[in-house]
Coordinates of C-alpha atoms in Angstrom, one line a residue:
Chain F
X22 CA 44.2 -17.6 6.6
X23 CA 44.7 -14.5 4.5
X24 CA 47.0 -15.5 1.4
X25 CA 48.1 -11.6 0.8
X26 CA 49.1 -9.2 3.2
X27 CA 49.8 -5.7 3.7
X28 CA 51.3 -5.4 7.4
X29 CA 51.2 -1.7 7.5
X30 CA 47.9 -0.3 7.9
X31 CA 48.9 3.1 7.1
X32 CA 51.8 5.0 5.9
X33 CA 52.3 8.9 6.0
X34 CA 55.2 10.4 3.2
X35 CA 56.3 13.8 2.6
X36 CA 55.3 15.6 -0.6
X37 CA 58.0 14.8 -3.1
X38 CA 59.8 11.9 -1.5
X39 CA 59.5 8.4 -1.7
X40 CA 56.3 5.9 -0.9
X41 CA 57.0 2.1 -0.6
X42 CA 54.1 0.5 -0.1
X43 CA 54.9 -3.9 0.7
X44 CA 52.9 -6.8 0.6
X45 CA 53.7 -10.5 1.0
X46 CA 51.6 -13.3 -0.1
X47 CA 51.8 -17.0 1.2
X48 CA 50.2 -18.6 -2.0
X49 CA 53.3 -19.9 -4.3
X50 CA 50.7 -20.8 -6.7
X51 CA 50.0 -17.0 -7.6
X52 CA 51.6 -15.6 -11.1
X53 CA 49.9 -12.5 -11.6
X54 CA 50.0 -9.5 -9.1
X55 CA 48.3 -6.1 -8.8
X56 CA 48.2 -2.8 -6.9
X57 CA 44.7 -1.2 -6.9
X58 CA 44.3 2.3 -5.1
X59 CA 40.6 3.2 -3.4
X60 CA 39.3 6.6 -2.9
X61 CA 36.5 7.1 -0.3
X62 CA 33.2 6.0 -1.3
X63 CA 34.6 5.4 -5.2
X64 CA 35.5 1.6 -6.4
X65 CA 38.9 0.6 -6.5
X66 CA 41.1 1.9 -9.9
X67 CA 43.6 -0.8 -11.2
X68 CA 47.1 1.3 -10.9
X69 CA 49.8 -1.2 -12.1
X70 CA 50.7 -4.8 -12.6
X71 CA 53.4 -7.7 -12.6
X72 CA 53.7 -11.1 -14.2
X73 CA 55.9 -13.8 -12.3
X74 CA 57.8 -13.7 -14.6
X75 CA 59.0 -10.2 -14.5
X76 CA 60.8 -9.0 -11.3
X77 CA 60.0 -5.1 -12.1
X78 CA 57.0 -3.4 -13.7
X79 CA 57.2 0.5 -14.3
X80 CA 54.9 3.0 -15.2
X81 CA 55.3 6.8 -14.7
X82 CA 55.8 7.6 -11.0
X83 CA 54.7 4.3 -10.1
X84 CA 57.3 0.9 -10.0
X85 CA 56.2 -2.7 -8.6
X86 CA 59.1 -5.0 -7.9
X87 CA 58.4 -8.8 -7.4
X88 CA 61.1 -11.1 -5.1
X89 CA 59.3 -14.6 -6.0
X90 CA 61.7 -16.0 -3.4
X91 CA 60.9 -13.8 -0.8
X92 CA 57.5 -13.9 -1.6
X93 CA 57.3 -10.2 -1.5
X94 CA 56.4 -7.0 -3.5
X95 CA 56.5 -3.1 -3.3
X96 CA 55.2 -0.3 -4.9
X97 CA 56.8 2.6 -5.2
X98 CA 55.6 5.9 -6.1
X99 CA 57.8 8.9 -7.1
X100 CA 57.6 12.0 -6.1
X101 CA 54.7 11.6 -4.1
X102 CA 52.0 13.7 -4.6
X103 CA 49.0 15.1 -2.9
X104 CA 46.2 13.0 -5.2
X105 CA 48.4 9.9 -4.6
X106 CA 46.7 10.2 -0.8
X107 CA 44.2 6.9 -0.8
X108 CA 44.5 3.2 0.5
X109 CA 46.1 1.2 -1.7
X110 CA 45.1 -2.4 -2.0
X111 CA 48.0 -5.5 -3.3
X112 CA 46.0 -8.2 -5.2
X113 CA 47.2 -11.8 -6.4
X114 CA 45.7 -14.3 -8.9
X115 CA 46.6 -17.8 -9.8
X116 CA 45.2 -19.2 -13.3
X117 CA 41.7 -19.4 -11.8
X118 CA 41.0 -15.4 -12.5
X119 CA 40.1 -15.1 -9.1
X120 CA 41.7 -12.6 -6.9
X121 CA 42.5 -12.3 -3.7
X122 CA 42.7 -8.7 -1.9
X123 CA 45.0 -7.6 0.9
X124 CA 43.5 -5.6 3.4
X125 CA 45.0 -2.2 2.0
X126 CA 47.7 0.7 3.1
X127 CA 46.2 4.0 3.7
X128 CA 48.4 6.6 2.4
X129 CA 48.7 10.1 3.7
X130 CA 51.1 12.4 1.4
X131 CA 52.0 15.2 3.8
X132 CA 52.5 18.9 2.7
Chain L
X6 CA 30.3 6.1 -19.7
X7 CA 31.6 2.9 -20.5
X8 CA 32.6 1.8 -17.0
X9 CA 31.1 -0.7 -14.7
X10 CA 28.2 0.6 -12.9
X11 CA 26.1 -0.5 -9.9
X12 CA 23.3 0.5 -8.6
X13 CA 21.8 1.6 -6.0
X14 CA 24.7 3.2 -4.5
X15 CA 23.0 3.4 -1.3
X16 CA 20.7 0.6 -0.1
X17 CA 19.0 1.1 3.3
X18 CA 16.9 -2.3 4.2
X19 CA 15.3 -3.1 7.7
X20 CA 16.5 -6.5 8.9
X21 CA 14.5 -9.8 7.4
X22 CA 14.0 -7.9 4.0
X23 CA 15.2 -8.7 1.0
X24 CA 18.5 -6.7 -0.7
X25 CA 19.0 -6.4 -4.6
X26 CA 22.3 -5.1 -5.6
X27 CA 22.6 -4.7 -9.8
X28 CA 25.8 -4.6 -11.9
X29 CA 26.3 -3.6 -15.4
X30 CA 30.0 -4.7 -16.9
X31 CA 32.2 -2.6 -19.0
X32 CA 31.1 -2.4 -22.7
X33 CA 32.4 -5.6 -24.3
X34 CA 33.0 -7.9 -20.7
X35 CA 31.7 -11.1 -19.8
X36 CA 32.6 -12.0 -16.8
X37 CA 31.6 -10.6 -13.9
X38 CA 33.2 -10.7 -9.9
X39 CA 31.0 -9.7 -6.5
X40 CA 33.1 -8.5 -3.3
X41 CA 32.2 -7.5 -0.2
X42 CA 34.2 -4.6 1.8
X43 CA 33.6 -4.9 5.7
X44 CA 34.5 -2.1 7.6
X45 CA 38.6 -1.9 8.0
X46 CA 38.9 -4.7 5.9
X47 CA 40.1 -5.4 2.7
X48 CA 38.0 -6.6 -0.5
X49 CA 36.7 -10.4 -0.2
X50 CA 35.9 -12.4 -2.9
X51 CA 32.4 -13.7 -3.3
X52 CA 31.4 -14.7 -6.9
X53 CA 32.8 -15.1 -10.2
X54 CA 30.1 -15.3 -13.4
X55 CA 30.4 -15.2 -16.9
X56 CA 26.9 -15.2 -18.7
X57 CA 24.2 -17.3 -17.6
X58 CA 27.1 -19.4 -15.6
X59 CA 28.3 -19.5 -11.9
X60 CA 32.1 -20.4 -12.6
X61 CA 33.3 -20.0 -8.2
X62 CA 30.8 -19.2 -6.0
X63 CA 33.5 -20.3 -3.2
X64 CA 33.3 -16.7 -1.1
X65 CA 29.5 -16.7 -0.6
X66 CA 27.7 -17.6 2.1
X67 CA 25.5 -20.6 1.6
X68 CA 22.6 -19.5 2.8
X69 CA 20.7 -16.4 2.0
X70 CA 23.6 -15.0 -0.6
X71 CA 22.9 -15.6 -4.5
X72 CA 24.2 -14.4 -7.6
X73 CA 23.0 -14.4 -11.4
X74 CA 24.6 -13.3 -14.6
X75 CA 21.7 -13.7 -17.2
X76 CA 21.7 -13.6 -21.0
X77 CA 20.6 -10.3 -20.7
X78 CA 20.5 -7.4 -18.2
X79 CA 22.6 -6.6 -15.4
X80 CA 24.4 -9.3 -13.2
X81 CA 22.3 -9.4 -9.4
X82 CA 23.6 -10.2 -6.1
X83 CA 20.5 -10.9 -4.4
X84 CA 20.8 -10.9 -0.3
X85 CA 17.2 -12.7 1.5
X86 CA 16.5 -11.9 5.0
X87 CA 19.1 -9.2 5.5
X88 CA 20.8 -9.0 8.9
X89 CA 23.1 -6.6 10.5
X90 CA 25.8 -8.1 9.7
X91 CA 25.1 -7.6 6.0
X92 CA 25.9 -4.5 6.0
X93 CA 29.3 -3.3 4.4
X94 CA 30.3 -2.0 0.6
X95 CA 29.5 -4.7 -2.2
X96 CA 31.3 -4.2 -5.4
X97 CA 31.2 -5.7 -8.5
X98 CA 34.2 -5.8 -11.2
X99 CA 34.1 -6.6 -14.7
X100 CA 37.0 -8.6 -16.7
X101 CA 37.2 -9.3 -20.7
X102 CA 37.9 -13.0 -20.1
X103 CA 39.9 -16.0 -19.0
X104 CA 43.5 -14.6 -18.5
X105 CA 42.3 -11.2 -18.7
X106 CA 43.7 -11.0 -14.6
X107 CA 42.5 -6.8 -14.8
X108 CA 39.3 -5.9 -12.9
X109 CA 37.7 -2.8 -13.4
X110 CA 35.8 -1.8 -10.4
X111 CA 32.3 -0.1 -10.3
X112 CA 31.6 2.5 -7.5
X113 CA 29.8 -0.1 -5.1
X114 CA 26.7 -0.1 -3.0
X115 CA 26.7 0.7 0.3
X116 CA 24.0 -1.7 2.1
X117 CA 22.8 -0.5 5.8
X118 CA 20.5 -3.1 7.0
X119 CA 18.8 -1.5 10.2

């Protein structure tokens, strides 16, 4: 039963526009969500984060927005840019500081 | 380089061996997460440690998987009698503490049991 989950396995944007990555989670017990972004053959970076108790998060190009009722969250990079092509993972947590990994978005920014 | 490193990065074990897989934590963390990538999937939890203590080991396999944080040194995920299905990407991620919910990530080891 995967508790976070990123429907789109891949997503391809045009240089400059928009990315909106989504994720929805099934776990109403998790208060603490991340996005982490995965080059090939490198670990995954943390990128950004939200508290429950926030409904936005932003930093630079990068914004996450949390719907707690709709159990959902995006990411949403802009511009897009060339280095922002990589897979980008949604994570949750609950108090136990465990966290649970969707199965990623891989990104293409197109020229 | 203060990040979290692992090594080797590539591990290449014949089925029935044994697999070592070491972690160092960032400069200054004490606990310590194992995950396992599988081809097309995403990152699963196996292991959460803080020094000397297994706090959930509620991802691993029972048999044949274990994990140690020790007083000192590196943390080990430690794999017996590898089998095919072994084989994927096994990172490890450091944190500064309880409600510290940011993992930093170390490259990983790529294990190929043959």
């Amino acid at each position: 039963d995967q508790q976070v989950k990123q429907n789109s396995p891949s997503l391809s944007v045009q240089e400059g526009r928009i990315s909106i990555l989504n994720c929805d989670y099934t776990n109403s017990m998790f208060d603490y969500f991340l996005w982490y972004k995965k080059y090939p053959a490198e670990g995954p970076t943390f990128l950004i984060s939200i508290s429950s108790i926030k409904d936005k998060n932003e930093d630079g190009r990068f914004t996450v927005f949390l719907n707690k009722s709709a159990k959902h969250l995006s990411l949403h990079i802009v511009p897009s840019q060339p280095g922002d092509s990589a897979v980008y993972f949604c994570a949750a947590s609950a108090t136990d500081d465990k966290i649970i990994f969707g199965k990623g978005t891989r990104l293409h920014i197109l020229p | 380089n203060a990040g979290v490193m692992q090594n080797p990065r590539h591990l290449v074990r014949r089925r029935g061996q044994e697999a070592r897989l070491r972690c160092s934590p960032m400069k200054g963390h004490s606990h310590v997460y194992w995950y396992r990538q599988l081809p097309e999937e995403g990152l699963k939890f196996m292991v959460y440690l803080q020094k000397e203590n297994i706090i959930d080991e509620s991802g691993m396999p029972k048999e044949r998987f274990s994990a140690e944080f020790p007083k000192e040194g590196p943390s080990i995920l430690r794999i017996q009698q590898v089998v095919r299905g072994d084989s994927a990407a096994y990172f490890c991620a450091s944190s500064l503490g309880t409600g510290d919910y940011e993992q930093y990530f170390g490259p990983g080891t790529r294990l190929t049991v043959t």
